[in-house]
Amino acid sequence: MTEHPSLDGIHVPLITPLTADGRIAADSLEELAHAVLAAGATGIVALGTTAEAATLDSDERTAVVEVCARVCRERGATLIIGAGGNDTRASAAALAACRRWPVAAAALVQVPSFTRPSAAGVLAHFTRLAERSPLPLIVYHVPYRTAQPLDVTTLRALGRLPMVIGVKLAVGGIDQDTVELLGDPPPGFAVLAGDDLFVSPLLALGAAGAILASAHLATERFVELAAAWRVGDVVRARALGHGLARLSAAAFGEPNPTVIKGVLHARGLVPTPDVRLPLLPAGRAALDATLSRLAEVAGGPAKPDERARPNEPAWLDERAWLDERAWLDERALPNKPARPTGKADPAGLAHAANPAVPGDPS
């Protein structure tokens, strides 16, 4: 049996910083990659949607991956490369080109958009890619971008393909298919939270990790959140989760990655807040709101939610649905569930923002 890489933990889909004349700011990209990994992120994603990959030409795409590959090689971190589209042949060619980066652990491949194939067509698409790809595949399921819903039966079928090792799940909430998939995923198939706003409940339900644009900001806090759910520290996880949800909501107040780029620029981490058309830079109000939320979550240890009642069983708490141990396992439903016993960060990327400084899923 082929051993595939673990996808546990927080993965940051890096932005593509730009210079004032519109070129890729490679030095800033490298510093960002080092900073989020130094703050505890498991890995980074090159050429995700947060990177504005659709606006990069071939040479620029290669340059971005080269930087990310070099950093991951130096730090022993996980590199995921965004590849593919709605054409199976072109997607296979893009995946084949990833051979030049042996450090890459997996490729993130979106469900085909626009052509809107049937569920059987989506399965055939990924079957063909899995047969030809040099890298294991992570399905990027984001129906509000692709207009292609997939039910739990299809997601499980994808997860049983030999070279498909996970899914970035970004369905815009937590629906029945999400709950069913997390309750019984195929063996070796990692479900990664892809909706920043819902990362905490998805981790509580059993997601292995997450791919989050918001984790450019307060990286250490997102890492702490994943760790808290992993060890069953419900009180701490809830406190972190609520604060990070507010941060994520602010960071997505305008189209991603405009706000994140603006905040990073306000903090001196990238040379400009610029994005490429058809995106426009974020407005001042969105930046101020995000800087304020960032200061709240990154300024010190997270405080337990005042409404939490740590001395009472979780099933008595009206918010206990956040903890998958309390209800996800259908076999536990008849009874009350039992409680489970490198390079420095030069600008403090993972720490508090200075709120006085002006300033779609990943």
PDB file of N, CA and C in Angstrom, residues 288-340:
ATOM      1  N   ASP A 288      -9.818  48.333   8.683  1.00  0.00           N
ATOM      2  CA  ASP A 288      -9.866  48.709  10.098  1.00  0.00           C
ATOM      3  C   ASP A 288     -10.599  47.656  10.921  1.00  0.00           C
ATOM      4  N   ALA A 289     -11.693  47.137  10.371  1.00  0.00           N
ATOM      5  CA  ALA A 289     -12.455  46.119  11.097  1.00  0.00           C
ATOM      6  C   ALA A 289     -11.618  44.861  11.313  1.00  0.00           C
ATOM      7  N   THR A 290     -10.863  44.481  10.292  1.00  0.00           N
ATOM      8  CA  THR A 290     -10.047  43.266  10.411  1.00  0.00           C
ATOM      9  C   THR A 290      -8.873  43.471  11.353  1.00  0.00           C
ATOM     10  N   LEU A 291      -8.238  44.635  11.283  1.00  0.00           N
ATOM     11  CA  LEU A 291      -7.147  44.934  12.216  1.00  0.00           C
ATOM     12  C   LEU A 291      -7.644  44.915  13.661  1.00  0.00           C
ATOM     13  N   SER A 292      -8.843  45.402  13.882  1.00  0.00           N
ATOM     14  CA  SER A 292      -9.415  45.406  15.223  1.00  0.00           C
ATOM     15  C   SER A 292      -9.664  43.983  15.709  1.00  0.00           C
ATOM     16  N   ARG A 293     -10.252  43.156  14.850  1.00  0.00           N
ATOM     17  CA  ARG A 293     -10.500  41.752  15.223  1.00  0.00           C
ATOM     18  C   ARG A 293      -9.187  41.007  15.427  1.00  0.00           C
ATOM     19  N   LEU A 294      -8.195  41.325  14.636  1.00  0.00           N
ATOM     20  CA  LEU A 294      -6.894  40.676  14.774  1.00  0.00           C
ATOM     21  C   LEU A 294      -6.269  41.011  16.119  1.00  0.00           C
ATOM     22  N   ALA A 295      -6.370  42.259  16.524  1.00  0.00           N
ATOM     23  CA  ALA A 295      -5.831  42.650  17.819  1.00  0.00           C
ATOM     24  C   ALA A 295      -6.527  41.905  18.955  1.00  0.00           C
ATOM     25  N   GLU A 296      -7.831  41.679  18.803  1.00  0.00           N
ATOM     26  CA  GLU A 296      -8.585  40.973  19.841  1.00  0.00           C
ATOM     27  C   GLU A 296      -8.098  39.536  20.020  1.00  0.00           C
ATOM     28  N   VAL A 297      -7.853  38.830  18.921  1.00  0.00           N
ATOM     29  CA  VAL A 297      -7.515  37.410  19.041  1.00  0.00           C
ATOM     30  C   VAL A 297      -6.027  37.169  19.224  1.00  0.00           C
ATOM     31  N   ALA A 298      -5.198  38.107  18.783  1.00  0.00           N
ATOM     32  CA  ALA A 298      -3.758  37.868  18.813  1.00  0.00           C
ATOM     33  C   ALA A 298      -3.058  38.580  19.948  1.00  0.00           C
ATOM     34  N   GLY A 299      -3.801  39.316  20.772  1.00  0.00           N
ATOM     35  CA  GLY A 299      -3.161  40.118  21.792  1.00  0.00           C
ATOM     36  C   GLY A 299      -2.797  39.390  23.056  1.00  0.00           C
ATOM     37  N   GLY A 300      -3.288  38.175  23.261  1.00  0.00           N
ATOM     38  CA  GLY A 300      -2.977  37.448  24.483  1.00  0.00           C
ATOM     39  C   GLY A 300      -3.685  36.121  24.496  1.00  0.00           C
ATOM     40  N   PRO A 301      -3.480  35.335  25.551  1.00  0.00           N
ATOM     41  CA  PRO A 301      -4.121  34.020  25.626  1.00  0.00           C
ATOM     42  C   PRO A 301      -5.628  34.129  25.506  1.00  0.00           C
ATOM     43  N   ALA A 302      -6.203  33.196  24.801  1.00  0.00           N
ATOM     44  CA  ALA A 302      -7.653  33.208  24.650  1.00  0.00           C
ATOM     45  C   ALA A 302      -8.319  32.943  25.989  1.00  0.00           C
ATOM     46  N   LYS A 303      -9.385  33.699  26.269  1.00  0.00           N
ATOM     47  CA  LYS A 303     -10.099  33.525  27.526  1.00  0.00           C
ATOM     48  C   LYS A 303     -11.283  32.589  27.302  1.00  0.00           C
ATOM     49  N   PRO A 304     -11.564  31.709  28.261  1.00  0.00           N
ATOM     50  CA  PRO A 304     -12.719  30.818  28.105  1.00  0.00           C
ATOM     51  C   PRO A 304     -13.995  31.618  27.927  1.00  0.00           C
ATOM     52  N   ASP A 305     -14.875  31.105  27.119  1.00  0.00           N
ATOM     53  CA  ASP A 305     -16.174  31.727  26.910  1.00  0.00           C
ATOM     54  C   ASP A 305     -16.915  31.779  28.244  1.00  0.00           C
ATOM     55  N   GLU A 306     -17.407  32.967  28.601  1.00  0.00           N
ATOM     56  CA  GLU A 306     -18.074  33.118  29.895  1.00  0.00           C
ATOM     57  C   GLU A 306     -19.317  32.245  30.014  1.00  0.00           C
ATOM     58  N   ARG A 307     -19.874  31.880  28.837  1.00  0.00           N
ATOM     59  CA  ARG A 307     -21.074  31.050  28.881  1.00  0.00           C
ATOM     60  C   ARG A 307     -20.759  29.575  29.043  1.00  0.00           C
ATOM     61  N   ALA A 308     -19.482  29.197  28.887  1.00  0.00           N
ATOM     62  CA  ALA A 308     -19.108  27.793  28.996  1.00  0.00           C
ATOM     63  C   ALA A 308     -19.247  27.332  30.439  1.00  0.00           C
ATOM     64  N   ARG A 309     -19.613  26.092  30.618  1.00  0.00           N
ATOM     65  CA  ARG A 309     -19.788  25.538  31.948  1.00  0.00           C
ATOM     66  C   ARG A 309     -18.940  24.283  32.063  1.00  0.00           C
ATOM     67  N   PRO A 310     -17.630  24.434  32.310  1.00  0.00           N
ATOM     68  CA  PRO A 310     -16.717  23.307  32.239  1.00  0.00           C
ATOM     69  C   PRO A 310     -17.004  22.201  33.232  1.00  0.00           C
ATOM     70  N   ASN A 311     -17.763  22.476  34.302  1.00  0.00           N
ATOM     71  CA  ASN A 311     -18.035  21.439  35.282  1.00  0.00           C
ATOM     72  C   ASN A 311     -19.276  20.623  34.955  1.00  0.00           C
ATOM     73  N   GLU A 312     -19.979  21.007  33.906  1.00  0.00           N
ATOM     74  CA  GLU A 312     -21.153  20.264  33.500  1.00  0.00           C
ATOM     75  C   GLU A 312     -20.848  19.407  32.284  1.00  0.00           C
ATOM     76  N   PRO A 313     -21.538  18.285  32.114  1.00  0.00           N
ATOM     77  CA  PRO A 313     -21.323  17.462  30.926  1.00  0.00           C
ATOM     78  C   PRO A 313     -21.622  18.254  29.669  1.00  0.00           C
ATOM     79  N   ALA A 314     -20.847  17.991  28.619  1.00  0.00           N
ATOM     80  CA  ALA A 314     -21.011  18.764  27.387  1.00  0.00           C
ATOM     81  C   ALA A 314     -22.390  18.621  26.792  1.00  0.00           C
ATOM     82  N   TRP A 315     -23.037  17.479  27.030  1.00  0.00           N
ATOM     83  CA  TRP A 315     -24.351  17.296  26.407  1.00  0.00           C
ATOM     84  C   TRP A 315     -25.424  18.162  27.034  1.00  0.00           C
ATOM     85  N   LEU A 316     -25.114  18.818  28.185  1.00  0.00           N
ATOM     86  CA  LEU A 316     -26.066  19.745  28.770  1.00  0.00           C
ATOM     87  C   LEU A 316     -25.947  21.141  28.182  1.00  0.00           C
ATOM     88  N   ASP A 317     -24.827  21.404  27.491  1.00  0.00           N
ATOM     89  CA  ASP A 317     -24.587  22.720  26.909  1.00  0.00           C
ATOM     90  C   ASP A 317     -25.301  22.811  25.563  1.00  0.00           C
ATOM     91  N   GLU A 318     -26.080  23.878  25.373  1.00  0.00           N
ATOM     92  CA  GLU A 318     -26.822  24.011  24.116  1.00  0.00           C
ATOM     93  C   GLU A 318     -25.899  24.106  22.909  1.00  0.00           C
ATOM     94  N   ARG A 319     -24.617  24.416  23.148  1.00  0.00           N
ATOM     95  CA  ARG A 319     -23.677  24.508  22.031  1.00  0.00           C
ATOM     96  C   ARG A 319     -22.834  23.253  21.897  1.00  0.00           C
ATOM     97  N   ALA A 320     -23.240  22.176  22.544  1.00  0.00           N
ATOM     98  CA  ALA A 320     -22.416  20.973  22.546  1.00  0.00           C
ATOM     99  C   ALA A 320     -22.333  20.317  21.182  1.00  0.00           C
ATOM    100  N   TRP A 321     -23.176  20.746  20.231  1.00  0.00           N
ATOM    101  CA  TRP A 321     -23.076  20.181  18.878  1.00  0.00           C
ATOM    102  C   TRP A 321     -21.724  20.447  18.267  1.00  0.00           C
ATOM    103  N   LEU A 322     -20.974  21.439  18.795  1.00  0.00           N
ATOM    104  CA  LEU A 322     -19.653  21.723  18.257  1.00  0.00           C
ATOM    105  C   LEU A 322     -18.671  20.595  18.500  1.00  0.00           C
ATOM    106  N   ASP A 323     -18.968  19.747  19.498  1.00  0.00           N
ATOM    107  CA  ASP A 323     -18.036  18.677  19.843  1.00  0.00           C
ATOM    108  C   ASP A 323     -18.526  17.368  19.242  1.00  0.00           C
ATOM    109  N   GLU A 324     -17.814  16.866  18.260  1.00  0.00           N
ATOM    110  CA  GLU A 324     -18.268  15.659  17.582  1.00  0.00           C
ATOM    111  C   GLU A 324     -18.306  14.465  18.500  1.00  0.00           C
ATOM    112  N   ARG A 325     -17.555  14.508  19.585  1.00  0.00           N
ATOM    113  CA  ARG A 325     -17.554  13.371  20.490  1.00  0.00           C
ATOM    114  C   ARG A 325     -18.914  13.210  21.162  1.00  0.00           C
ATOM    115  N   ALA A 326     -19.686  14.312  21.217  1.00  0.00           N
ATOM    116  CA  ALA A 326     -20.958  14.264  21.913  1.00  0.00           C
ATOM    117  C   ALA A 326     -22.095  13.686  21.090  1.00  0.00           C
ATOM    118  N   TRP A 327     -21.901  13.638  19.735  1.00  0.00           N
ATOM    119  CA  TRP A 327     -23.074  13.184  18.984  1.00  0.00           C
ATOM    120  C   TRP A 327     -22.800  12.618  17.612  1.00  0.00           C
ATOM    121  N   LEU A 328     -21.594  12.795  17.064  1.00  0.00           N
ATOM    122  CA  LEU A 328     -21.379  12.421  15.670  1.00  0.00           C
ATOM    123  C   LEU A 328     -21.499  10.929  15.447  1.00  0.00           C
ATOM    124  N   ASP A 329     -20.985  10.138  16.378  1.00  0.00           N
ATOM    125  CA  ASP A 329     -21.012   8.696  16.210  1.00  0.00           C
ATOM    126  C   ASP A 329     -22.442   8.204  16.409  1.00  0.00           C
ATOM    127  N   GLU A 330     -23.052   7.721  15.347  1.00  0.00           N
ATOM    128  CA  GLU A 330     -24.440   7.297  15.432  1.00  0.00           C
ATOM    129  C   GLU A 330     -24.632   6.184  16.445  1.00  0.00           C
ATOM    130  N   ARG A 331     -23.575   5.405  16.662  1.00  0.00           N
ATOM    131  CA  ARG A 331     -23.696   4.302  17.606  1.00  0.00           C
ATOM    132  C   ARG A 331     -23.848   4.807  19.031  1.00  0.00           C
ATOM    133  N   ALA A 332     -23.472   6.062  19.287  1.00  0.00           N
ATOM    134  CA  ALA A 332     -23.578   6.600  20.641  1.00  0.00           C
ATOM    135  C   ALA A 332     -24.922   7.261  20.907  1.00  0.00           C
ATOM    136  N   LEU A 333     -25.746   7.406  19.860  1.00  0.00           N
ATOM    137  CA  LEU A 333     -26.972   8.161  20.011  1.00  0.00           C
ATOM    138  C   LEU A 333     -27.953   7.594  21.042  1.00  0.00           C
ATOM    139  N   PRO A 334     -28.113   6.277  21.159  1.00  0.00           N
ATOM    140  CA  PRO A 334     -29.088   5.790  22.126  1.00  0.00           C
ATOM    141  C   PRO A 334     -28.762   6.161  23.568  1.00  0.00           C
ATOM    142  N   ASN A 335     -27.525   6.414  23.868  1.00  0.00           N
ATOM    143  CA  ASN A 335     -27.122   6.728  25.226  1.00  0.00           C
ATOM    144  C   ASN A 335     -26.526   8.118  25.305  1.00  0.00           C
ATOM    145  N   LYS A 336     -26.520   8.682  26.496  1.00  0.00           N
ATOM    146  CA  LYS A 336     -25.835   9.952  26.672  1.00  0.00           C
ATOM    147  C   LYS A 336     -24.357   9.739  26.423  1.00  0.00           C
ATOM    148  N   PRO A 337     -23.735  10.556  25.571  1.00  0.00           N
ATOM    149  CA  PRO A 337     -22.329  10.340  25.231  1.00  0.00           C
ATOM    150  C   PRO A 337     -21.426  10.611  26.421  1.00  0.00           C
ATOM    151  N   ALA A 338     -20.400   9.793  26.536  1.00  0.00           N
ATOM    152  CA  ALA A 338     -19.413  10.004  27.587  1.00  0.00           C
ATOM    153  C   ALA A 338     -18.407  11.041  27.138  1.00  0.00           C
ATOM    154  N   ARG A 339     -17.909  11.831  28.078  1.00  0.00           N
ATOM    155  CA  ARG A 339     -16.897  12.829  27.747  1.00  0.00           C
ATOM    156  C   ARG A 339     -15.533  12.177  27.619  1.00  0.00           C
ATOM    157  N   PRO A 340     -14.753  12.531  26.652  1.00  0.00           N
ATOM    158  CA  PRO A 340     -13.397  12.010  26.506  1.00  0.00           C
ATOM    159  C   PRO A 340     -12.513  12.548  27.618  1.00  0.00           C
TER     160      PRO A 340
END
